[in-house]
XYZ file of C-alpha atoms in Angstrom:
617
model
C 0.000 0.000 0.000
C 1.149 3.745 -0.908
C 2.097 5.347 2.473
C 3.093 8.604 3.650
C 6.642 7.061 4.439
C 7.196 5.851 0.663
C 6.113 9.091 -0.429
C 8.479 11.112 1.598
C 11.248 8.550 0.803
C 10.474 8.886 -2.998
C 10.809 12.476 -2.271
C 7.288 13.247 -3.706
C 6.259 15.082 -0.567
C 8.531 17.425 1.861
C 9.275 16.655 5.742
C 6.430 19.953 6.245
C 3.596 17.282 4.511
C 4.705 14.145 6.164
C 4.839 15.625 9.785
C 1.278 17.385 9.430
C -0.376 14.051 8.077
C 1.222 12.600 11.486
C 0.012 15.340 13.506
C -3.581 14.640 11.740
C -3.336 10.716 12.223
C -2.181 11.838 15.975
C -5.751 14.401 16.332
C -7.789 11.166 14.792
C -6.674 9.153 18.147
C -6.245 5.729 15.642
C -3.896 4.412 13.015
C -4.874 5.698 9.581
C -2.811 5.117 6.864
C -4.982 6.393 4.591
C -6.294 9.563 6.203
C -2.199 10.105 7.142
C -1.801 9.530 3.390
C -4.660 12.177 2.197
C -3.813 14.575 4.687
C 0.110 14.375 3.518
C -1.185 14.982 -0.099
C -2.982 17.696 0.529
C -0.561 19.649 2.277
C 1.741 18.858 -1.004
C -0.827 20.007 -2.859
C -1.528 23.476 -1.237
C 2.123 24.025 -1.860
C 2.155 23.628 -5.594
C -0.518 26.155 -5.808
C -3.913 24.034 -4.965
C -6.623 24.828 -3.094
C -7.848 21.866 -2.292
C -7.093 18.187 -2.792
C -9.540 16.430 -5.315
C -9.523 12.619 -4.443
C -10.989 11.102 -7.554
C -8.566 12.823 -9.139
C -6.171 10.129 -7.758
C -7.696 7.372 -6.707
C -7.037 3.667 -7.984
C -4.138 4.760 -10.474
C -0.747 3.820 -10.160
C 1.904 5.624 -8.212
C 5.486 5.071 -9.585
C 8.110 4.712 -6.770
C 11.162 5.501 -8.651
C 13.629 4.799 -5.229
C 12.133 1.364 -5.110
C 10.936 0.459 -8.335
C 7.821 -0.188 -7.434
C 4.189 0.885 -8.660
C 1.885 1.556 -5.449
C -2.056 1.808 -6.123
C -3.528 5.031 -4.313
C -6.629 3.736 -2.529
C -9.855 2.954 -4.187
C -12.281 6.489 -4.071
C -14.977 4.680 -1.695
C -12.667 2.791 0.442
C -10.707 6.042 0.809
C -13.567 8.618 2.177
C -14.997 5.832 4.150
C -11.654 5.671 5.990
C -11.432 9.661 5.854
C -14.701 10.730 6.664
C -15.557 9.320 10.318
C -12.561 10.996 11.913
C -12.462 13.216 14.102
C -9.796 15.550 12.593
C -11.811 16.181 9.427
C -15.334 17.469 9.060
C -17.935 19.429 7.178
C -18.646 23.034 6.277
C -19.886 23.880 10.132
C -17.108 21.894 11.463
C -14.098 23.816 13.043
C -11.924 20.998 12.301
C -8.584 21.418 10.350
C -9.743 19.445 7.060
C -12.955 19.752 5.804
C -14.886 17.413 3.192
C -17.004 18.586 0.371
C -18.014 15.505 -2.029
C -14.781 14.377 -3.091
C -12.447 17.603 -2.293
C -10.692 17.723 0.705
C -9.370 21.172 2.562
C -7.583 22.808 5.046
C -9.712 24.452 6.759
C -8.685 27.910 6.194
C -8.925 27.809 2.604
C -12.344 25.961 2.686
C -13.535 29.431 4.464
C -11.721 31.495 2.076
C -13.130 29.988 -0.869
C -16.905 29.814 0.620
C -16.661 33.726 1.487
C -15.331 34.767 -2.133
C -17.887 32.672 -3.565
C -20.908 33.878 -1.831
C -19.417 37.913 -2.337
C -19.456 37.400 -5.567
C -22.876 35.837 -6.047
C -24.408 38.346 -4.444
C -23.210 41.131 -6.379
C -24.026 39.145 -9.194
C -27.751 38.550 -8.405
C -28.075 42.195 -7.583
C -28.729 42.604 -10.956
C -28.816 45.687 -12.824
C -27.888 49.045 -10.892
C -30.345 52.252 -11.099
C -28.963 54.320 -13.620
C -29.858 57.323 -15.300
C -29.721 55.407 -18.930
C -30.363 58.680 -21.178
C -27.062 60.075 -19.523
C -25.473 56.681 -19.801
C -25.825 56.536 -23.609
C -24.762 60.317 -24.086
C -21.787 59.296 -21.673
C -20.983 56.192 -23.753
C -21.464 58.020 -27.179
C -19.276 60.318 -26.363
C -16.088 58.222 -24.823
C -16.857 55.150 -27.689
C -17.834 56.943 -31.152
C -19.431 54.297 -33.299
C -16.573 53.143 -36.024
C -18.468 50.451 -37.818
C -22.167 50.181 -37.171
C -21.835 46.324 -37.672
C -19.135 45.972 -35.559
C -19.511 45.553 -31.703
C -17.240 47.502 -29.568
C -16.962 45.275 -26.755
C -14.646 48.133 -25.061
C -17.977 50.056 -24.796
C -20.000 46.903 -23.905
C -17.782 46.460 -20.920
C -17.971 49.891 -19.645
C -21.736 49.140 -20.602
C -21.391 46.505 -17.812
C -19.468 47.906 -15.081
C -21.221 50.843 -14.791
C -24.937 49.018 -14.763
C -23.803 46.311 -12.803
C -21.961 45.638 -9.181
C -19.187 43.031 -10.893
C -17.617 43.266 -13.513
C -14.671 41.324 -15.183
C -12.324 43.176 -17.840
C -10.274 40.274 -19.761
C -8.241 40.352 -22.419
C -4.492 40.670 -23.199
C -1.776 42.935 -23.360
C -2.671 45.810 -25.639
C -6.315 45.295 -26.014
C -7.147 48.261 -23.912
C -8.197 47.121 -20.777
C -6.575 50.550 -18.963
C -7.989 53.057 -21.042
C -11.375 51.140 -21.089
C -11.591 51.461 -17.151
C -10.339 55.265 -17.233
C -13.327 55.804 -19.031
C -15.949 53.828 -16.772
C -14.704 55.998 -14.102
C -15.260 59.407 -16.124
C -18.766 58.013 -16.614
C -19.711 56.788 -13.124
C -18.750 60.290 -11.707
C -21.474 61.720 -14.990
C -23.944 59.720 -13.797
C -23.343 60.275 -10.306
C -22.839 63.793 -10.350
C -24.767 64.917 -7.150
C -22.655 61.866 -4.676
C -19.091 62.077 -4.154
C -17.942 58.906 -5.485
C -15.021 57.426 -3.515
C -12.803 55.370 -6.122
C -9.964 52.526 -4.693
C -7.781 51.861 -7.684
C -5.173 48.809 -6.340
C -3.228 46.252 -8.264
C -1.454 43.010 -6.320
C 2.110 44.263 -6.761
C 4.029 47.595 -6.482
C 5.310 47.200 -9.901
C 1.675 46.773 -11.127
C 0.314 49.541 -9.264
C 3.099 52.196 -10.457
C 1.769 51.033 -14.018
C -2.085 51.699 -13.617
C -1.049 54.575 -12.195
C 0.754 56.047 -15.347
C -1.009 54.503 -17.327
C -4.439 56.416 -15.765
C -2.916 59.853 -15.285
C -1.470 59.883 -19.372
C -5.204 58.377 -20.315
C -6.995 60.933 -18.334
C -5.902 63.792 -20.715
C -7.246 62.196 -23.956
C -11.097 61.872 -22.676
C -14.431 63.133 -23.796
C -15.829 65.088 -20.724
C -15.395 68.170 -19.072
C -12.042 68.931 -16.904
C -14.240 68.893 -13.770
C -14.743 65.285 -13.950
C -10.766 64.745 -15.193
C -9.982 66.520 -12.231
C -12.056 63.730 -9.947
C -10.523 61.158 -11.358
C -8.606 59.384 -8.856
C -4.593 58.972 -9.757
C -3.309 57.172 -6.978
C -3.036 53.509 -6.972
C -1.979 51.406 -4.129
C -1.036 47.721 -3.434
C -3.953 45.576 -2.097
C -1.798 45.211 1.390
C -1.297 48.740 1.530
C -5.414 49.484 0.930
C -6.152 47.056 3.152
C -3.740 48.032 5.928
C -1.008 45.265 6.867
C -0.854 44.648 10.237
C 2.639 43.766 11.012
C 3.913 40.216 11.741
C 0.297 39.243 11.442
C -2.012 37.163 8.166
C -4.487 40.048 9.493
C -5.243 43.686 8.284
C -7.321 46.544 9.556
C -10.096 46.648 6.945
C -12.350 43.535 7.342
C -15.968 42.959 7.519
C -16.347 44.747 10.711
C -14.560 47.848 9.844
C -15.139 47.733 6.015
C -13.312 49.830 2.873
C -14.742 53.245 2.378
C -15.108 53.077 -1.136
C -17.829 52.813 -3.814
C -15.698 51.941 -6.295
C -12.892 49.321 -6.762
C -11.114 48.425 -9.695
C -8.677 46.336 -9.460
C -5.600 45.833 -11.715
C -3.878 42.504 -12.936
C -6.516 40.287 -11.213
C -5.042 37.167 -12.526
C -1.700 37.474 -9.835
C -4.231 37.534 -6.667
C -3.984 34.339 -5.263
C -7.335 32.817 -2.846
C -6.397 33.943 0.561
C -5.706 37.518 -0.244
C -8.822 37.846 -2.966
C -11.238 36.952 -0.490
C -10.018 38.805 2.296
C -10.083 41.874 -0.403
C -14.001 41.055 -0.978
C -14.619 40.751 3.031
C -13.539 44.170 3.352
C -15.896 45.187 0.968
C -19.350 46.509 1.457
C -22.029 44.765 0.061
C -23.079 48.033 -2.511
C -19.333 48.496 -3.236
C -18.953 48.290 -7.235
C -16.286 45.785 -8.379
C -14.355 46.013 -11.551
C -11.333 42.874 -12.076
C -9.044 43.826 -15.016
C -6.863 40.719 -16.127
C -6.258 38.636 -18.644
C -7.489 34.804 -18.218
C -5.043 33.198 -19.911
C -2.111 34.304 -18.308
C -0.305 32.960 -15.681
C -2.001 32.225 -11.787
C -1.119 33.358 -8.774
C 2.464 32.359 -7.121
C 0.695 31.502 -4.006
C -3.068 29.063 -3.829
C -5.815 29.654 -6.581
C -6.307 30.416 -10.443
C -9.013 32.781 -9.016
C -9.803 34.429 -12.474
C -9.353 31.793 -14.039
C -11.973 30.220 -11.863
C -14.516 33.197 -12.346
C -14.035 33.188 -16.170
C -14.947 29.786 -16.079
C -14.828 27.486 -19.209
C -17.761 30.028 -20.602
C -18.468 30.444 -24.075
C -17.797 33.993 -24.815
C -20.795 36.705 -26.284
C -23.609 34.857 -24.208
C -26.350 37.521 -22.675
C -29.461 37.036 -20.855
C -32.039 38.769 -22.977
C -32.472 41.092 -19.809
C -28.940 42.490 -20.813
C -29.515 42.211 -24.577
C -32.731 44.297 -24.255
C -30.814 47.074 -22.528
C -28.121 47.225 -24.367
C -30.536 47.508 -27.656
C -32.700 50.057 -26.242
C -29.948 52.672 -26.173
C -29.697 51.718 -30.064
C -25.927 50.758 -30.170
C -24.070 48.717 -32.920
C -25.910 44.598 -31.819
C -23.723 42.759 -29.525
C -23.582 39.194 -30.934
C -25.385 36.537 -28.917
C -25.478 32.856 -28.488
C -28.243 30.767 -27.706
C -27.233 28.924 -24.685
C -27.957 25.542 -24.441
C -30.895 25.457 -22.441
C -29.633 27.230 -19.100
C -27.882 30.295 -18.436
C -25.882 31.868 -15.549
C -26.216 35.476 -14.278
C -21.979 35.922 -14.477
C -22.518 35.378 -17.969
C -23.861 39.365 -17.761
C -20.886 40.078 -15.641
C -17.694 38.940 -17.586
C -16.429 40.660 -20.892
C -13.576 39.923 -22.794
C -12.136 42.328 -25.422
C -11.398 40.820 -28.413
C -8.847 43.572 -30.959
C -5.434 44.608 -30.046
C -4.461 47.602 -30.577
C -0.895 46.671 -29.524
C 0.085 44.169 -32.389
C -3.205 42.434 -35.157
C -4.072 38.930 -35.001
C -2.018 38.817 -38.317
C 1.315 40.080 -37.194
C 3.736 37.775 -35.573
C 3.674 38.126 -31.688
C -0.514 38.292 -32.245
C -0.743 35.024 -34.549
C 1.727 33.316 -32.318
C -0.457 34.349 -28.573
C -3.613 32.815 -30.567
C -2.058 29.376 -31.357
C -0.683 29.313 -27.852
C -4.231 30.413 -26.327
C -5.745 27.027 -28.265
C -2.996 24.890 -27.572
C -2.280 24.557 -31.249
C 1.015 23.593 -30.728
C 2.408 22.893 -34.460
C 1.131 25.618 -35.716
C 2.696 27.714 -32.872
C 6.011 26.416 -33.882
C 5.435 26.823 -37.866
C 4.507 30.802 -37.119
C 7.721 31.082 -34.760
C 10.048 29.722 -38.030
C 8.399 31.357 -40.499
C 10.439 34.059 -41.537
C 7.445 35.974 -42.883
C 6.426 36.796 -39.695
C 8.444 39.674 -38.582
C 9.063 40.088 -34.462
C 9.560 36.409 -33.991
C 12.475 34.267 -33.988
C 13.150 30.655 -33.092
C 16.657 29.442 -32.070
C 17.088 25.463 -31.266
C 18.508 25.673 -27.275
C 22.637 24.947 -27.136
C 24.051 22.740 -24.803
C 24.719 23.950 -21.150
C 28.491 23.996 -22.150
C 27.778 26.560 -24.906
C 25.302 28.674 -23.853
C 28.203 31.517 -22.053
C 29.662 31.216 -25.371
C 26.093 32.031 -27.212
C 23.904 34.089 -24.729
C 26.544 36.185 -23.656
C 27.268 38.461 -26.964
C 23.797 38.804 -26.666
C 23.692 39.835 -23.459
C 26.972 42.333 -23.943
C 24.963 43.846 -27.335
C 22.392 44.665 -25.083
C 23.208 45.733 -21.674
C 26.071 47.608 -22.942
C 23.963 50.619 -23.776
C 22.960 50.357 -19.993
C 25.690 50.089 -18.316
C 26.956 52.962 -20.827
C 24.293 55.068 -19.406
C 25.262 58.941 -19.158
C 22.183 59.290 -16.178
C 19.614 56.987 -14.818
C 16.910 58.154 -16.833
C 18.680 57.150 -19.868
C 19.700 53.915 -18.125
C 16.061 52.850 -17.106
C 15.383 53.527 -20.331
C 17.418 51.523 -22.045
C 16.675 48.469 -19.319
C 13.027 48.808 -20.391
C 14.377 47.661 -24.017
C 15.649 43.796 -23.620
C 14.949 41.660 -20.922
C 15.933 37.561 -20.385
C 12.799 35.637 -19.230
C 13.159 32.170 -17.939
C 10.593 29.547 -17.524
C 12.673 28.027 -13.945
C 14.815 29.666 -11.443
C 17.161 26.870 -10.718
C 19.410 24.738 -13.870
C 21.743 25.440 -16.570
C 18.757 27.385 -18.269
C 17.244 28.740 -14.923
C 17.715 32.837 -13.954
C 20.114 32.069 -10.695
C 22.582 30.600 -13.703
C 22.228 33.207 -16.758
C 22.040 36.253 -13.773
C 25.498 34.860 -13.133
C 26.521 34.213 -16.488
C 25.626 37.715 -17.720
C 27.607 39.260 -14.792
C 30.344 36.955 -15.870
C 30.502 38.368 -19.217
C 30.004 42.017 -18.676
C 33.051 42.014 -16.047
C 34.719 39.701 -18.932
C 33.784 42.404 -21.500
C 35.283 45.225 -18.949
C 31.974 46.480 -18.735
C 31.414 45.981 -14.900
C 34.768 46.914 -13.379
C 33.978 45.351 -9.577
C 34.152 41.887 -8.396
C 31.638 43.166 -5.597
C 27.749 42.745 -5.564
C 27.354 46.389 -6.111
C 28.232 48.056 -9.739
C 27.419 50.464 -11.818
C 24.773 49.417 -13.436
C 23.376 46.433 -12.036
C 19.598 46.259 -11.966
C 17.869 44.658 -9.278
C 14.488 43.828 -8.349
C 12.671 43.578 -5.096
C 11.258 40.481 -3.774
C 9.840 41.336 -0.079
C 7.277 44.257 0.725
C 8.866 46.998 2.782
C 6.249 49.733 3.417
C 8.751 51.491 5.752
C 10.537 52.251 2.684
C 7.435 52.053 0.541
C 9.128 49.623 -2.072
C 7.080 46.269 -3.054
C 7.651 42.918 -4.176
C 8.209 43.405 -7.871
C 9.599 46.979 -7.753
C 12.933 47.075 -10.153
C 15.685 49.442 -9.810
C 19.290 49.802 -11.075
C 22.334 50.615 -8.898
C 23.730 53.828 -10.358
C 26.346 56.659 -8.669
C 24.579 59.332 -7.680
C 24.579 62.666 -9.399
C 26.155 64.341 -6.342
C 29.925 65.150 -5.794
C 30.987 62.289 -3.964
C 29.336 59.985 -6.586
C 28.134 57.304 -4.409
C 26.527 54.398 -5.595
C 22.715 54.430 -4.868
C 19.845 52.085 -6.026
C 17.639 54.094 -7.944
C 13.808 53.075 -8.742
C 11.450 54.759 -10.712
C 8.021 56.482 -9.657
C 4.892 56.324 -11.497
C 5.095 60.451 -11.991
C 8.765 60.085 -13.554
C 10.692 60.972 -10.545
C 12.877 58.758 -8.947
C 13.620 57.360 -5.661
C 16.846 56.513 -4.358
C 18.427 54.434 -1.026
C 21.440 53.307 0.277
C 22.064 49.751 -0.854
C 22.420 48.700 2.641
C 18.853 49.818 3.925
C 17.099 47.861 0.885
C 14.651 44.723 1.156
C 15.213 41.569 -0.069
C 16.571 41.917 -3.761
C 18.091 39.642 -6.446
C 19.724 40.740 -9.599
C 17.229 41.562 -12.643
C 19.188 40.493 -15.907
C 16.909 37.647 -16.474
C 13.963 36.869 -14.368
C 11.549 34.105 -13.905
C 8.487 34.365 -16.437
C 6.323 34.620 -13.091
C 7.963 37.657 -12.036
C 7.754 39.267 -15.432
C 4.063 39.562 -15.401
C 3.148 43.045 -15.152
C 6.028 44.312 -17.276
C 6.287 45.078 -20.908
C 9.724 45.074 -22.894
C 10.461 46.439 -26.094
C 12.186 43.054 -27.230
C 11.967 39.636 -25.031
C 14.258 36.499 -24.978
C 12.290 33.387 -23.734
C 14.911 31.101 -22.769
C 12.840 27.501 -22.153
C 15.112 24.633 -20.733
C 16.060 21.602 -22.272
C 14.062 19.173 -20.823
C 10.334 19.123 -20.321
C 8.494 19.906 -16.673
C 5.503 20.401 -14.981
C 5.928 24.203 -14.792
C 6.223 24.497 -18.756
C 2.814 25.307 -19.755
C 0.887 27.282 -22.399
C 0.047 29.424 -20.210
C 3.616 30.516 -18.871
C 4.960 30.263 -23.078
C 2.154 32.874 -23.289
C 2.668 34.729 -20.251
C 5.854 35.174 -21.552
C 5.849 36.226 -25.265
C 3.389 38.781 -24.359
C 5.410 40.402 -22.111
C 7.273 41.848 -25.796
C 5.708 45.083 -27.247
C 8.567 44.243 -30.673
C 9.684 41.366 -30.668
C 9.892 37.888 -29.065
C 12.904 35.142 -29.730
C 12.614 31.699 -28.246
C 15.347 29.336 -27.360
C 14.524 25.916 -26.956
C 14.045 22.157 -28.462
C 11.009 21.878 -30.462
C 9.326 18.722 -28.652
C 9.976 20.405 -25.187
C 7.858 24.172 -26.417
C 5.270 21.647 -27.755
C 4.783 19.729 -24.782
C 4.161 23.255 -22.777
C 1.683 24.584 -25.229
C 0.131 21.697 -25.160
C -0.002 21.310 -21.231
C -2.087 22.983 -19.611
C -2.578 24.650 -15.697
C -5.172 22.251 -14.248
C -5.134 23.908 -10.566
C -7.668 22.095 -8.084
C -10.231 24.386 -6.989
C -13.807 23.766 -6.152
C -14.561 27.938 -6.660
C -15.332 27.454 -10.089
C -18.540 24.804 -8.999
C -19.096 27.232 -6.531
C -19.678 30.205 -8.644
C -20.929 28.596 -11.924
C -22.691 25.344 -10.536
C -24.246 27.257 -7.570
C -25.902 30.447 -9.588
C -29.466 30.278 -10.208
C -29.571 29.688 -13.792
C -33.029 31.004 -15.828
C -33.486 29.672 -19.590
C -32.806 31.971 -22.688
């Protein structure tokens, strides 16, 4: 039989999982191999970025023992619960118990809560239905900020603003360069219209620093260009903050001051890069929310999840089939006499978060037709072959495809690539130049650790810059060397995810600073000594990209296939380019990850989608 001891022998669990599935047997007063055994699995599970652990998932299929040679049969699904269910460490929804049951998932208790709570927020916004709005000022709002192009042609950028303002949720998807920022600008400039005679107080918050400084610009340069008077411009809020900073961190604590019992004070929240929010810190968000509060999520479903538990947007996308409206919607929409919106006819049932969730479709970045845009929508359907066709094809310009070298080469081959183009930066006259010229070429790498991973090329491009006499130290501090943060310090009000370059300082004595950029163009600047956790910025992991943009991108993939190469990190990744993109890797290995696919388990997707009422259309 497959035990907890075989497992953590096999090294397929850590010493963390097999000494909580002891404590559990311990709580459960009895020998239990196979509650030890579920309980061990879970806890391996939550690590790798589950919420829950789905038993029929795994039950009565083989488990290969590599140490031993030996195949091991996880339990059969009804002998397994039987032997789970009765104990008294693991319970049901009312239970305070630290693993709770629902049908076949099992959870720690915690995230059971957190996923219940999100669930039911969201529902009820969602069954709110439509707000009471003034819709003769709503259409001259909407006229005005989306002038019809092509009568025949839905502007789903003015469908979604449409839908935020008329309803309390509202999801914003779609990818880089489809217009997801200026879109929300413009929802904002028409909720204060319509809501002229209340003060509307607006959150705007994104998960990271980095993300946040980029809303933030990206608001204050799309305020200038929009169709109302300055007196609403001049309401529209600027400032963006990290979710931890809106909701108040309480040091040393999982807590923060803004909860159910002493709620947000805002009307409005929009949220930025939705898809990085992992479970825990999404539904503590909503918690803090009051019940009228209006919720806008801007992300794009098919990046990347969250580092930490949950593919929350993900989740509240769903597997929905896009342009389906209850006629309630449709009617509303039509009575304002607007371009159609195209609908489906849903196959007998339909869910209210249909109304909710928009996705906009054109790109306004790069066309469908142009390299970087044909090569996302292969990725997006997992058309694998055809993904590596567009990458070859020399037709397609802002693409290139190089097959991976050897570990033993790749100094030799990476780094004249990497001295052509960090040598304007290290070059730099000032630091605006310099950050400039960072922005330009990054390294993105699918793992941290390996021959291909961003510890080894951060130390290979160092390596060939000081080779190249281009950094003249053998210290950790140079001219030049950017560097990104990777712990919150609100002290020094840098986040996880802020980047910044050490650079001398302009003064006389010339002293080497680390310099990081505002959202207003100023910069900030610190001793190295005083700064956060940090690691050096040449390459970085694909996760830690998201929520940047590059002029050109190098995806560096390794040379062997694994679990974290997916289509949806290949996509994260190309679309992190606003030029060009060029890939490095073996052909079967960037098949296998477009074809594989981030299967997270979850039970918020049931909850949200299986739990609606659902009304026939």
């Amino acid at each position: 039989m497959l035990t907890i001891s075989s497992l953590l022998k096999s090294k397929s669990i850590s010493l963390l999982d097999y000494h909580f599935a002891q404590f559990i047997e311990k709580v459960s007063g009895e020998e239990n191999p196979e509650l030890a055994l579920a309980a061990a699995l879970l806890s391996h599970y939550r690590e790798k970025g589950n919420t829950c652990l789905d038993l029929s998932m795994l039950a009565g299929k083989p488990f290969h023992n590599e140490e031993e040679e030996e195949v091991y049969p996880y339990p059969d699904l009804s002998h397994w619960m039987e032997k789970i269910k009765n104990c008294p460490a693991v319970g049901h929804s009312e239970d305070f118990v630290p693993i709770i049951t629902d049908n076949t998932r099992l959870y720690l208790h915690r995230y059971w809560h957190y996923e219940k709570s999100l669930a039911e927020s969201i529902r009820e916004r969602v069954q709110s239905g439509m707000e009471d709005v003034d819709f003769a000022i709503l259409k001259n709002s909407l006229s005005r900020m989306f002038p019809e192009k092509e009568r025949q042609k839905t502007d789903w950028q003015k469908v979604a603003a449409f839908t935020a303002v008329t309803r309390n949720f509202c999801v914003i998807s779609g990818g880089p360069g489809t217009g997801k920022t200026t879109t929300v600008v413009k929802i904002l400039a028409i909720l204060l219209e319509l809501f002229e005679n209340q003060k509307l107080n607006i959150a705007l918050a994104a998960p990271t620093g980095k993300a946040a400084a980029r809303l933030q610009e990206s608001i204050s340069n799309a305020k200038n260009h929009l169709s109302c008077p300055d007196v609403i411009k001049n309401l529209l809020p600027e400032e963006v903050s990290t979710i931890h900073r809106l909701l108040g961190t309480k040091p040393d604590t999982p807590y923060f001051r803004h909860n159910a019992k002493n709620p947000l004070p805002c009307d409005v929240l929009v949220l930025d890069e939705a898809s990085l929010v992992d479970l825990a810190l999404m539904s503590k968000l909503f918690t803090a929310l009051k019940p009228q509060s209006r919720v806008i999520l801007l992300g794009d479903r098919d990046q990347l999840a969250s580092v930490e538990a949950g593919a929350v947007l993900a989740d509240i996308c769903g597997e929905r089939e896009t342009e389906i409206f209850s006629k309630d919607f449709s009617e509303k929409w039509k009575s304002m006499d607007f371009e159609s919106v195209p609908m489906k006819q849903s196959l007998g049932k339909f869910s209210p978060l249909n109304d909710s969730i928009i996705e906009l479709r054109e790109n306004f970045r790069f066309k469908a037709e142009s390299g970087i845009g044909s090569l996302s929508v292969a990725i997006k359907k997992g058309e694998a072959a055809s993904a590596l066709h567009i990458l070859k094809n020399e037709r397609h310009e802002g693409l290139a495809w190089k097959e991976l070298p050897p570990p033993k080469s790749l100094p030799q081959y990476l780094g004249e690539k990497i001295i052509s183009t960090f040598e304007k930066v290290l070059n730099a006259k000032n630091y605006s130049e310099a950050f400039i010229y960072l922005q330009q070429f990054r390294i993105l790498c699918a793992l941290k650790n390996g021959p291909f991973g961003v510890v080894s090329v951060n130390l290979l491009a160092e390596k060939a810059l000081k080779k190249a006499g281009l950094i003249k130290t053998d210290t950790d501090w140079y001219h030049g060397r950017p560097i990104m943060v990777t712990r919150n310090d609100y002290s020094l009000n840098l986040f996880n995810g802020d980047t910044g370059m050490v650079l001398p300082d302009p003064g006389p004595e010339k002293k080497l600073l680390a310099f990081f950029p505002g959202p207003d163009g100023s910069f900030k600047k610190f001793l190295p000594q005083v700064l956060p956790e940090h690691e050096t910025v040449f390459a970085m992991t694909v996760h830690k990209s998201q929520g940047s943009e590059f002029d050109q991108v190098l995806l560096l993939l390794p040379d062997k296939s694994s679990p974290v190469l997916t289509r949806e990190l290949v996509y994260t990744g190309i679309t992190r380019a606003k030029g060009s993109v060029e890939i490095w890797g073996k052909e079967d290995v960037f098949q296998k990850a477009v074809k594989n696919r981030v299967e997270r388990m979850s039970g918020l997707r049931d909850a949200l989608w299986g739990e609606l009422p659902v009304v026939e259309i």
